[in-house]
mmCIF file of C-alpha atoms in Angstrom:
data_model
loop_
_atom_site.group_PDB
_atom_site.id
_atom_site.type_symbol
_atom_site.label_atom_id
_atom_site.label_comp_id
_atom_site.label_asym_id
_atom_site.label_seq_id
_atom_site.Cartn_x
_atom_site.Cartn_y
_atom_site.Cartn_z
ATOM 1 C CA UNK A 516 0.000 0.000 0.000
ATOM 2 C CA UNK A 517 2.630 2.389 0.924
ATOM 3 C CA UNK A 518 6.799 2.572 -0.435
ATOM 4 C CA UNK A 519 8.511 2.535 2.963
ATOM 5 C CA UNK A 520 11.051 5.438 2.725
ATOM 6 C CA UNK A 521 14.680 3.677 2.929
ATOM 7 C CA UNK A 522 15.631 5.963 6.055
ATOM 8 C CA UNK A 523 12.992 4.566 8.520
ATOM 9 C CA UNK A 524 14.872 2.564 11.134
ATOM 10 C CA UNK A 525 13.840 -1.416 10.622
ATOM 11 C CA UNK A 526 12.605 -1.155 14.484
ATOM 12 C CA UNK A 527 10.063 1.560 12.835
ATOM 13 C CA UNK A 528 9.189 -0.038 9.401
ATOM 14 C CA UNK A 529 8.022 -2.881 11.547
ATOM 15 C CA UNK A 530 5.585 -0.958 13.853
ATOM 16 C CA UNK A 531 4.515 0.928 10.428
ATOM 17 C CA UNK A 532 3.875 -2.050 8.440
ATOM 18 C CA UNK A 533 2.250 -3.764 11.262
ATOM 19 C CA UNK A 534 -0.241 -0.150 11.611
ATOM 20 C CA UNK A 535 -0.926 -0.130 7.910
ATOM 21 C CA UNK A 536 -1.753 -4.044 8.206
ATOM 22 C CA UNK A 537 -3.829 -3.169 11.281
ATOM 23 C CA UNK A 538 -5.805 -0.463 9.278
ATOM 24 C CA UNK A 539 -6.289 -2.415 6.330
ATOM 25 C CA UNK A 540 -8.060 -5.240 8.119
ATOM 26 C CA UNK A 541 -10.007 -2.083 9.973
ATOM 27 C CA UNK A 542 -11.222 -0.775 6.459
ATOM 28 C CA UNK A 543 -12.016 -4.900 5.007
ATOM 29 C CA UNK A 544 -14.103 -5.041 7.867
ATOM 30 C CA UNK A 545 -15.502 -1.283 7.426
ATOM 31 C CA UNK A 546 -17.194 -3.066 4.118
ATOM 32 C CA UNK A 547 -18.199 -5.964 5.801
ATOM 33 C CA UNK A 548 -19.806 -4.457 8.362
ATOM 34 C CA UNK A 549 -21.936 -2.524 5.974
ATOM 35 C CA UNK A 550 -23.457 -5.282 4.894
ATOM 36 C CA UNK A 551 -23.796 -6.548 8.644
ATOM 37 C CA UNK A 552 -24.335 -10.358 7.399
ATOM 38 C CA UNK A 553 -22.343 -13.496 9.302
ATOM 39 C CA UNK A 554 -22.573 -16.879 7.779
ATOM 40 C CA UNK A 555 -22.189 -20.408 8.611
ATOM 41 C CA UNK A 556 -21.898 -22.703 5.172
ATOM 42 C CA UNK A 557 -23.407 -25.472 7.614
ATOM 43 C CA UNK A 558 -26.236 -23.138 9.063
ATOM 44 C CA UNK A 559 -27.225 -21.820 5.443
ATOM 45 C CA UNK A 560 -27.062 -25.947 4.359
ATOM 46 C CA UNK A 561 -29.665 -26.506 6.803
ATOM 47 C CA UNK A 562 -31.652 -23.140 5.346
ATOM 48 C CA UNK A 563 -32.078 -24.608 2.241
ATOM 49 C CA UNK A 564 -33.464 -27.375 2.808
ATOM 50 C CA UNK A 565 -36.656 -25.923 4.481
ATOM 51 C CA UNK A 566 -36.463 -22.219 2.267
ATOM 52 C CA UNK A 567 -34.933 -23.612 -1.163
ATOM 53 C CA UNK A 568 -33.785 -21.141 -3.177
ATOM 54 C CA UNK A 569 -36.071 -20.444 -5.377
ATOM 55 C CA UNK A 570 -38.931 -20.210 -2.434
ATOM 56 C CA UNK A 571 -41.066 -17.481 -2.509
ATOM 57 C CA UNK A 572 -40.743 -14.391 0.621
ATOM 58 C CA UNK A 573 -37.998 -13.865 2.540
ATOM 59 C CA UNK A 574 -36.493 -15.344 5.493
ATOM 60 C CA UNK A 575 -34.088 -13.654 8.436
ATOM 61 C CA UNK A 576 -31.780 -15.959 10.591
ATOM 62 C CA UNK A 577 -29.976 -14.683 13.802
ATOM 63 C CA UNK A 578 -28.038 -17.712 15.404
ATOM 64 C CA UNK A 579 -26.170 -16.623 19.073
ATOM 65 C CA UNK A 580 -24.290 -19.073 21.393
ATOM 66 C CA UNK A 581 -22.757 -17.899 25.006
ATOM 67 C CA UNK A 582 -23.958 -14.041 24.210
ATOM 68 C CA UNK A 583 -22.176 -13.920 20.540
ATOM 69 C CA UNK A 584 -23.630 -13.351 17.321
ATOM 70 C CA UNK A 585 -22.490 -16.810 15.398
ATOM 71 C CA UNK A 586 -24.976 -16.431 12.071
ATOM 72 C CA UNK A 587 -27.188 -13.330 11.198
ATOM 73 C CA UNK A 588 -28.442 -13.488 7.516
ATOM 74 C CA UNK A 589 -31.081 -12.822 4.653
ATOM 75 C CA UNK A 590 -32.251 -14.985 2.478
ATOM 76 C CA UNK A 591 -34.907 -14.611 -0.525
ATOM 77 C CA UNK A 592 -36.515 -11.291 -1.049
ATOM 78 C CA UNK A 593 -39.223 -9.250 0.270
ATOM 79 C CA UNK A 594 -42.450 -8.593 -2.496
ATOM 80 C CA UNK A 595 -40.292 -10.961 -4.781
ATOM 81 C CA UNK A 596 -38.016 -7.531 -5.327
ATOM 82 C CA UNK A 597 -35.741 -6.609 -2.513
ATOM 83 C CA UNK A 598 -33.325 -8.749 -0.873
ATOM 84 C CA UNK A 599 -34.070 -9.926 3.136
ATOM 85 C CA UNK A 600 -30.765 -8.883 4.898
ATOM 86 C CA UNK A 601 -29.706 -8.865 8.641
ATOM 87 C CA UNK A 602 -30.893 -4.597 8.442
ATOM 88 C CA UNK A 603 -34.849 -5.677 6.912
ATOM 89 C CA UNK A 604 -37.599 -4.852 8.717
ATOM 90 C CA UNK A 605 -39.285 -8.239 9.699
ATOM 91 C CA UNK A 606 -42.627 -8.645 11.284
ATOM 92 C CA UNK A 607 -42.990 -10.035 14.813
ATOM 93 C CA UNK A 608 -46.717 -11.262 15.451
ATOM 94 C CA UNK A 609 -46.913 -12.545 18.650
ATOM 95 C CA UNK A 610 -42.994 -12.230 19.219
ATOM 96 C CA UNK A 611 -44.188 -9.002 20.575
ATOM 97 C CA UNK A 612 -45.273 -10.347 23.674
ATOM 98 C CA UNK A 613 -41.879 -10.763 24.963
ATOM 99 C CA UNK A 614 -41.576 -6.799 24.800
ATOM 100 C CA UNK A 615 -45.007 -6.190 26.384
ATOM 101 C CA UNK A 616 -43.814 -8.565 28.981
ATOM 102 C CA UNK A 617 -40.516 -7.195 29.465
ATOM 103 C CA UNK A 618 -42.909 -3.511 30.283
ATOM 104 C CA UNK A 619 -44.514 -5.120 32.951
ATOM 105 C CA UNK A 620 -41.562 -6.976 34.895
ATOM 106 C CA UNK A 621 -40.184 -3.623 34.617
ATOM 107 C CA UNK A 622 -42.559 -2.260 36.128
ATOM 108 C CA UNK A 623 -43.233 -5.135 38.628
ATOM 109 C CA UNK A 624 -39.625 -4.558 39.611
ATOM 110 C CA UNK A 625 -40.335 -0.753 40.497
ATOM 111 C CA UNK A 626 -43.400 -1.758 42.451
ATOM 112 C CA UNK A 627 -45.232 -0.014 40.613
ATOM 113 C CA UNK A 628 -47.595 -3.346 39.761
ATOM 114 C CA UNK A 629 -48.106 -6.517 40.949
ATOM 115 C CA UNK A 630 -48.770 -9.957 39.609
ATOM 116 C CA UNK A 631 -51.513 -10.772 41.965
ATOM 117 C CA UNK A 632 -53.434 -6.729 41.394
ATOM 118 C CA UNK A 633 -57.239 -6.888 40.296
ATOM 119 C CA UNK A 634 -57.471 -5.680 36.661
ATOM 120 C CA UNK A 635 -60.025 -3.519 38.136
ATOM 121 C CA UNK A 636 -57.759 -1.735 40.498
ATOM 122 C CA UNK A 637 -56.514 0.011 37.323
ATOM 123 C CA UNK A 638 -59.419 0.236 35.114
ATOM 124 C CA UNK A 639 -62.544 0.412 37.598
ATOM 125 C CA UNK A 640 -64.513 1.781 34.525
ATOM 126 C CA UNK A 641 -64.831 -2.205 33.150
ATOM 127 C CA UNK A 642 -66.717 -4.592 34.226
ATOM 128 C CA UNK A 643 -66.378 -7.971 32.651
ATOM 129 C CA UNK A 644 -69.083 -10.422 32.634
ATOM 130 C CA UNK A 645 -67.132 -12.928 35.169
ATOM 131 C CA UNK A 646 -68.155 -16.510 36.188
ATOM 132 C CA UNK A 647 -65.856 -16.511 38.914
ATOM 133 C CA UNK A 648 -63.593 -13.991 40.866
ATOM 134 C CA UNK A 649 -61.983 -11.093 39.362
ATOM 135 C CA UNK A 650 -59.250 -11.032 36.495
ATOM 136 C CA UNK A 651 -55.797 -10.608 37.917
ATOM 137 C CA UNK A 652 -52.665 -9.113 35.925
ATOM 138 C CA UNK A 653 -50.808 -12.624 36.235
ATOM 139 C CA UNK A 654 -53.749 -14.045 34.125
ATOM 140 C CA UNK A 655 -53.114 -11.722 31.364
ATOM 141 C CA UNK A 656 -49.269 -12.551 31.248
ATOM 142 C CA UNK A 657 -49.984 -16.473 31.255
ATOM 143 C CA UNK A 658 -53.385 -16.702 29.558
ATOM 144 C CA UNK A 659 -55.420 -17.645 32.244
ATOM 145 C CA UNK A 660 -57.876 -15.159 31.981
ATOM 146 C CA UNK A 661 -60.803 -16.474 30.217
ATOM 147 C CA UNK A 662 -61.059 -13.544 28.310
ATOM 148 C CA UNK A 663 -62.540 -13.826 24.117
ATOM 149 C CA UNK A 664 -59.240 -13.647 21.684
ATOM 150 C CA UNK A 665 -59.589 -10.680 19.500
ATOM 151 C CA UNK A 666 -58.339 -12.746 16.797
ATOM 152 C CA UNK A 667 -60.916 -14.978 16.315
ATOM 153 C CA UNK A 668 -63.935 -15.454 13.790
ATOM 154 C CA UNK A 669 -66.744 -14.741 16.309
ATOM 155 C CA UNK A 670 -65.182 -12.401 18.355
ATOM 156 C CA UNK A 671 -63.931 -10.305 14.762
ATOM 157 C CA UNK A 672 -67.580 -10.338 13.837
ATOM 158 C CA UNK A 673 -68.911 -8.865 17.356
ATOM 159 C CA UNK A 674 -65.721 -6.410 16.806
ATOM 160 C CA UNK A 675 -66.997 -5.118 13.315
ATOM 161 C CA UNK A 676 -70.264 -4.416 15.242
ATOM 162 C CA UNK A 677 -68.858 -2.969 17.826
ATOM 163 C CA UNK A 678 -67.229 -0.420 15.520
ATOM 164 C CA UNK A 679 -70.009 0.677 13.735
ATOM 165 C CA UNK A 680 -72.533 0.899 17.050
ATOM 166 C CA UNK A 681 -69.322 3.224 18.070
ATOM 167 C CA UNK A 682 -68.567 4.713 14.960
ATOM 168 C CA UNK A 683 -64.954 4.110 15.056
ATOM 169 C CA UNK A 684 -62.515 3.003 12.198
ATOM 170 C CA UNK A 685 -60.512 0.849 14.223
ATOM 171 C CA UNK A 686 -59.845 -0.215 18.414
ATOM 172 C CA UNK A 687 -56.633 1.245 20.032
ATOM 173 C CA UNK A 688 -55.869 -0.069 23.804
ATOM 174 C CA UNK A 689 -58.449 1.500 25.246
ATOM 175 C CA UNK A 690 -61.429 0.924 23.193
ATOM 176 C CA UNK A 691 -60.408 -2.633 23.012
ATOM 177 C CA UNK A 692 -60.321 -3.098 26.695
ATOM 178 C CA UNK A 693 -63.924 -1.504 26.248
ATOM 179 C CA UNK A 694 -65.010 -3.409 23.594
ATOM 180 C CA UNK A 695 -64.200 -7.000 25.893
ATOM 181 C CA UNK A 696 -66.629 -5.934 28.273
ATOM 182 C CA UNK A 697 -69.805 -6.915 25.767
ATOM 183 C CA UNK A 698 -68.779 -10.446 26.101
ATOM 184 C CA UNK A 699 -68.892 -12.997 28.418
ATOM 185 C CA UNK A 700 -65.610 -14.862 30.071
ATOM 186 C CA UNK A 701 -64.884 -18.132 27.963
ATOM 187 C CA UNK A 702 -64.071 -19.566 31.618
ATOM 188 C CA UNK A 703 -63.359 -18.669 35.236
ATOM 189 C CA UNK A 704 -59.874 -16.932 35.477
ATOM 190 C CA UNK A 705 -57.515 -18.972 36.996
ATOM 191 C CA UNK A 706 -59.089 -22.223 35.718
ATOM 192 C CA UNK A 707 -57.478 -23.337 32.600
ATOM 193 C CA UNK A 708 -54.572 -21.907 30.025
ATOM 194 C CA UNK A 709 -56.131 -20.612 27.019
ATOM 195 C CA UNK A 710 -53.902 -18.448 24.495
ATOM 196 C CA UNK A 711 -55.549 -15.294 24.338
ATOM 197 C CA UNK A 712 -54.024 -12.110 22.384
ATOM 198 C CA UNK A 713 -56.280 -9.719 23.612
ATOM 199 C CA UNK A 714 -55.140 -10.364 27.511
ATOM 200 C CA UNK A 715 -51.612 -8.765 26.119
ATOM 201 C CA UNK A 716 -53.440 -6.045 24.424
ATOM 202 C CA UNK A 717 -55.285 -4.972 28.007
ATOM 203 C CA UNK A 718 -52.199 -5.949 29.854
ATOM 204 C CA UNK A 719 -50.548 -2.613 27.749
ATOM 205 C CA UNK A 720 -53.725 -0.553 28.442
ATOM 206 C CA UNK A 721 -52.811 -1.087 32.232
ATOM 207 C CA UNK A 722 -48.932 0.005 31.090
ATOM 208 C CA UNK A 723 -50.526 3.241 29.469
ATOM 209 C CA UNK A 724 -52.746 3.927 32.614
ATOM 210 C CA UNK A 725 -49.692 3.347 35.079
ATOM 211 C CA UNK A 726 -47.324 5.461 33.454
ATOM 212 C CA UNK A 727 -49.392 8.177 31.739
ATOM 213 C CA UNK A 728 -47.976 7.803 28.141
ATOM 214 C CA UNK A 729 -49.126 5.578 24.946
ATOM 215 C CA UNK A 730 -47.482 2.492 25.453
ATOM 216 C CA UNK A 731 -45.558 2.719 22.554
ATOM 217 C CA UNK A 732 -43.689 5.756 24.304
ATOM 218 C CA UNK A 733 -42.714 3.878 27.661
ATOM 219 C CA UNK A 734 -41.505 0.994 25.437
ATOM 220 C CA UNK A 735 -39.572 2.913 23.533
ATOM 221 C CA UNK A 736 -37.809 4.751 26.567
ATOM 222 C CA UNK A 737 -37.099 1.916 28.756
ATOM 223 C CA UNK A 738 -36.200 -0.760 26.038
ATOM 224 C CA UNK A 739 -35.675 0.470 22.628
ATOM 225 C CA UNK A 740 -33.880 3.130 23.448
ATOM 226 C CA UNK A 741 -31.242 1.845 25.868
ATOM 227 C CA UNK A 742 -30.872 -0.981 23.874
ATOM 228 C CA UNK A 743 -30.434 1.291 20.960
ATOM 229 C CA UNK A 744 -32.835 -0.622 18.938
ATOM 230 C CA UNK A 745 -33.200 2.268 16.662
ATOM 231 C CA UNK A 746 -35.085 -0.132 13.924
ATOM 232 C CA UNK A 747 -37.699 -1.089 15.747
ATOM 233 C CA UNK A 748 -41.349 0.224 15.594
ATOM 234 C CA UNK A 749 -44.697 -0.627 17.282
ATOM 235 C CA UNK A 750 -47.844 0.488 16.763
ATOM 236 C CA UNK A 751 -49.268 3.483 18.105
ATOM 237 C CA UNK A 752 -52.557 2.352 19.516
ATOM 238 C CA UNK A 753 -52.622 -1.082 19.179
ATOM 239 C CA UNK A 754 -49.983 -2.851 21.116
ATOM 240 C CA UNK A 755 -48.987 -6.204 22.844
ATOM 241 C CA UNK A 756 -50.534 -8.769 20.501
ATOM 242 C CA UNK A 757 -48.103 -8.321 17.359
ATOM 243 C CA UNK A 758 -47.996 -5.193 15.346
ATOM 244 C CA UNK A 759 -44.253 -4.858 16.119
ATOM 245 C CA UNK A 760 -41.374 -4.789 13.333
ATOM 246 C CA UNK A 761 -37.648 -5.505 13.693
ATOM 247 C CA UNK A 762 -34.394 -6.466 12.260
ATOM 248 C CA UNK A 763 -31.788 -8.982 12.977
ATOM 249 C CA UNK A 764 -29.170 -6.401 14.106
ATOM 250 C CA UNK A 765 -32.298 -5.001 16.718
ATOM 251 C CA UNK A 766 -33.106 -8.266 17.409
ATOM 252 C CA UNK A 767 -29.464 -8.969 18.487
ATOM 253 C CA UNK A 768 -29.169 -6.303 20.616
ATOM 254 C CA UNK A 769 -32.412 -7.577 22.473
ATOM 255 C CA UNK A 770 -31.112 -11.163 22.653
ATOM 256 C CA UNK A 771 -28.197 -9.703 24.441
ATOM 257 C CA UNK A 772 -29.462 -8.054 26.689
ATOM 258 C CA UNK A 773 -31.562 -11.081 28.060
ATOM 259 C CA UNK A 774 -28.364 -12.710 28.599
ATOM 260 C CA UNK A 775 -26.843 -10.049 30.112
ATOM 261 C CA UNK A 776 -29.906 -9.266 32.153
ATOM 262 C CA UNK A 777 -29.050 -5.687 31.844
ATOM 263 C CA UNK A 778 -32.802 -4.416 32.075
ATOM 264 C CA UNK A 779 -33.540 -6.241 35.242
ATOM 265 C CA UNK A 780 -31.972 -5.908 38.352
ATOM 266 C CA UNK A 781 -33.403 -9.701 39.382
ATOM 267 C CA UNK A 782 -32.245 -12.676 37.942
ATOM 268 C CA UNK A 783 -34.760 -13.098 34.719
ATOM 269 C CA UNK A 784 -35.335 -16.848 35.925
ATOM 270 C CA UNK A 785 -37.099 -16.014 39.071
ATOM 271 C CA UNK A 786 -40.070 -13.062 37.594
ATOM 272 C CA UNK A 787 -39.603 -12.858 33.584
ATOM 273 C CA UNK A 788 -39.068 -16.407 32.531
ATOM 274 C CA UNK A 789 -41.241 -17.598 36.101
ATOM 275 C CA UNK A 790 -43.897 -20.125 35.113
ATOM 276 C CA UNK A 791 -47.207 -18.827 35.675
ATOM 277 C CA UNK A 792 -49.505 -21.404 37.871
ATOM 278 C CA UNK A 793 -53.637 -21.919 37.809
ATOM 279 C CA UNK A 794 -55.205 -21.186 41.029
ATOM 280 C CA UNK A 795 -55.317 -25.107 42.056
ATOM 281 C CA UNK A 796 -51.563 -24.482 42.165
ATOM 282 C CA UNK A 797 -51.096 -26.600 38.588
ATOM 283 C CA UNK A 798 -48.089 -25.189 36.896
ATOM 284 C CA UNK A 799 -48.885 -23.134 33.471
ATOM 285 C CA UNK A 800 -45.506 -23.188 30.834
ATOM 286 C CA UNK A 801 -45.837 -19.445 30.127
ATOM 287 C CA UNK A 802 -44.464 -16.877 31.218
ATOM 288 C CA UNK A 803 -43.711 -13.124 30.728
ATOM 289 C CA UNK A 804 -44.599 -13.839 26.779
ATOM 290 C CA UNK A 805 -42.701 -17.067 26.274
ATOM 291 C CA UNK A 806 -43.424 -20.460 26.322
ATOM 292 C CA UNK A 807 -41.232 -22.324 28.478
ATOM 293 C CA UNK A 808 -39.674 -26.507 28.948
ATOM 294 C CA UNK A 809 -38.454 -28.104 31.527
ATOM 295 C CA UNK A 810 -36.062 -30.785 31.830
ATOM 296 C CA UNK A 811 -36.525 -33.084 35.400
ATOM 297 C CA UNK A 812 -38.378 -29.629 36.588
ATOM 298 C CA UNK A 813 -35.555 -27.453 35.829
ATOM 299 C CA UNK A 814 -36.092 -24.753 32.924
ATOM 300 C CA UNK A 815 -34.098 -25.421 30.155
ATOM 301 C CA UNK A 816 -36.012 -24.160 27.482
ATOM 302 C CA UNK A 817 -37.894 -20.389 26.353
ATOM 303 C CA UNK A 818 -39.420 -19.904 23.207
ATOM 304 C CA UNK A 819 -42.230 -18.518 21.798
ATOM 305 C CA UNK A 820 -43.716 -18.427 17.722
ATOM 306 C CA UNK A 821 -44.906 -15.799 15.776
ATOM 307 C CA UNK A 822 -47.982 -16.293 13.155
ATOM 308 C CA UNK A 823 -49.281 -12.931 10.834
ATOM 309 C CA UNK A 824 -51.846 -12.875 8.159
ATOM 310 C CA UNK A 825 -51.604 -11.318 4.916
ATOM 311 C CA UNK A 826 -50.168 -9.984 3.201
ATOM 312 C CA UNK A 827 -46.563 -9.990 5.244
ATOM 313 C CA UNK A 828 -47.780 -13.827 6.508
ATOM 314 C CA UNK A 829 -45.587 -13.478 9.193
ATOM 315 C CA UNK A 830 -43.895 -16.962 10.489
ATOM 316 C CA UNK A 831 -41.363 -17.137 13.227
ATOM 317 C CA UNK A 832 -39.957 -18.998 15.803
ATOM 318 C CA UNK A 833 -37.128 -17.916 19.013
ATOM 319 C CA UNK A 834 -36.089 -20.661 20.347
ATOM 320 C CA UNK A 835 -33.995 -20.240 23.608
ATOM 321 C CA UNK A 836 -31.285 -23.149 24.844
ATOM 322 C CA UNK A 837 -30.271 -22.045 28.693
ATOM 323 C CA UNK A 838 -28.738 -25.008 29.035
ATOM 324 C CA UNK A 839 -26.439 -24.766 26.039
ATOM 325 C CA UNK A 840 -26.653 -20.632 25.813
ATOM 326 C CA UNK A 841 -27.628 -20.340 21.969
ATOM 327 C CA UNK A 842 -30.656 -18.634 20.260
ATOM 328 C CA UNK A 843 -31.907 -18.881 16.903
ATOM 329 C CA UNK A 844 -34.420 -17.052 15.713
ATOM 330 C CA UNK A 845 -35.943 -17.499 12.760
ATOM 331 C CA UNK A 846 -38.298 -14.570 10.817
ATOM 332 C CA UNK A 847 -40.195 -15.887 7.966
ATOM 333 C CA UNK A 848 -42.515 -13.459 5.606
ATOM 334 C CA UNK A 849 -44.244 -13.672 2.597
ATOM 335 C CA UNK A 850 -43.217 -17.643 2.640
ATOM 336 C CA UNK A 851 -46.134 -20.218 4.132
ATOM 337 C CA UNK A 852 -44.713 -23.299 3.066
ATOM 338 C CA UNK A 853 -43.612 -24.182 6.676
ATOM 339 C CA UNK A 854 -45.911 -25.554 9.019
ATOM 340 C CA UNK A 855 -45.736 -25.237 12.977
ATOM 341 C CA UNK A 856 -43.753 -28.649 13.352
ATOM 342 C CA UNK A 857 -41.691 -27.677 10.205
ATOM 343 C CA UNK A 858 -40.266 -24.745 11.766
ATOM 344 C CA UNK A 859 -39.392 -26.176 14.975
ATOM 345 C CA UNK A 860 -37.480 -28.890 13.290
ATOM 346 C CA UNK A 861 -35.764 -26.327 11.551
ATOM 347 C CA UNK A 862 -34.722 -24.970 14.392
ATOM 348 C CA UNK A 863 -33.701 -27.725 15.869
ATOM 349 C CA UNK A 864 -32.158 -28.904 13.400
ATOM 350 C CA UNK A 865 -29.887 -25.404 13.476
ATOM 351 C CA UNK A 866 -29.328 -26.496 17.041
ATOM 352 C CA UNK A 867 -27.491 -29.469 16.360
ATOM 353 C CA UNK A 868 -24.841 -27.650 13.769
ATOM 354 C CA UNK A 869 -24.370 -24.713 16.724
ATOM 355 C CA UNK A 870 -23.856 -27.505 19.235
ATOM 356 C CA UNK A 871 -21.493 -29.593 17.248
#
């Protein structure tokens, strides 16, 4: 790169050579680093045999073991034009309950709430048509609530109505919490575990009414912006359920910190990643938005999925191994050709190359 000029003392042409060497591996990785992408051959092996090439959507892959970014790369391309890298904005779905979940521990932590507070202690306004004794905050986080799913055909229908009796073009947080009222309980809380999207929903309408600001806002200051997840975006009035967006670098810097445990003081393992429990004392595997495995009644396992409808058709899957410290998670859109058991055993099956 440079002609060494003859008078430099040999002591000095080797520092200088050994600077211009150091710099020149600074600027390869300048380029690299643009492009943000880390690849194992055997990783993107195992990619192709569940996303062949010529598949349809795109597909983001972030692969960590012991807190270190191993994989993190795009494949296909989003709207069949622009190519899924590690920076593309990838839909969550129900990933975002993690995030909602991570709010409320937070706030949990600053005693501020508490698992075992009446949802009517913060919004004395509703009253749900209830079976049996009052909805608590730990039945929103674990799905024992009883309450209708937002999400579903008959409850979409009594939604439309709902809208039009109301005149209103769509529910944020608070008209949704409203809108649950006109329905009955499915169950008595504390009774059963039923997935339910619209507990997260009202579980962020409890955030907003804690803290005084859109949800979006505290989320933003206590999370995204320590974290300096500066690609990440929620919703503005509809939050918890999975209207969030991220990339794999964001995503990264998330993953991290739940190994680091940096926004918790408490271990995560005793209030985040806790197992909820019904009232008969059964244990529930949820927790703070994950799903959770045990191994001879030790955790060992959190993950959760992630399903959107058209037209980004959201499919993912984090999948974390405390045992062995690794993460993969996997962001599918615009692909449907993987089923529920098809993307586990693709992760899985990423599992065994990390653990090799």
């Amino acid at each position: 790169l440079f002609r060494l000029n003859r008078r430099i003392r040999p002591a000095y042409a080797c520092w200088f050579v050994k600077l211009v060497t150091a710099l020149a591996f600074v600027l390869a990785g300048s380029v690299g680093a643009a492009n943000h992408e880390i690849e194992i051959e055997e990783v993107t092996s195992v990619v192709r045999q569940y996303f062949p090439t010529d598949s349809e959507g795109g597909l983001a892959l972030l692969v960590t073991k012991n807190n270190e970014v191993h994989h993190c790369k795009g494949y296909g391309k989003e709207s069949g034009k622009v190519p899924v890298t590690p920076n593309s904005s990838m839909p969550l779905a129900s990933v975002t309950k993690q995030f909602a979940g991570m709010c409320a521990a937070i706030l949990i932590e600053e005693e501020k709430l508490k698992m075992t507070d009446k949802v009517s202690i913060y919004l004395p306004e509703l009253e749900f048509k209830n079976p049996g004794r009052e909805v608590l905050v730990q039945d929103l986080l674990w799905h024992t609530s009883g309450l209708p799913n937002f999400i579903k055909q008959k409850e979409r229908e009594s939604i439309t109505a709902y809208k039009k009796e109301h005149g209103l073009k769509i529910l944020n947080n608070k008209t949704h919490a409203e809108w649950l009222t006109t329905l009955p309980l499915r169950r008595k809380p504390g009774t059963e575990f039923e997935y339910t999207n619209s507990g997260y929903v009202l579980l962020c309408r409890i955030i907003e009414v804690i803290t005084e600001v859109p949800f979006h806002e505290f989320q933003q200051e206590r999370i995204f912006d320590p974290l300096e997840m500066r690609d990440t975006t929620d919703s503005h009035h509809f939050n918890g359920s999975g209207n969030m967006t991220t990339t794999l670098m964001d995503y990264a810097k998330w993953d991290r910190a739940l190994w680091n445990g940096s926004l918790l003081k408490q271990n995560l393992s005793d209030c985040y990643f806790a197992a909820g429990k019904l009232d008969n004392g059964e244990r529930v595997d949820y927790a703070m938005g994950w799903r959770l495995e045990f191994e001879s009644e030790k955790l060992a396992r959190v993950f959760h999925g992630g399903v959107g409808s058209p037209p980004r058709n959201a499919r993912n899957l984090i999948s974390r191994d405390l045992k062995n410290r690794t993460t993969v998670a996997l962001f599918i859109r615009e692909y449907t050709g993987l089923s529920k058991a098809r993307r586990a055993e693709f992760v899985e099956a990423i599992e065994r190359v990390i653990g090799q």
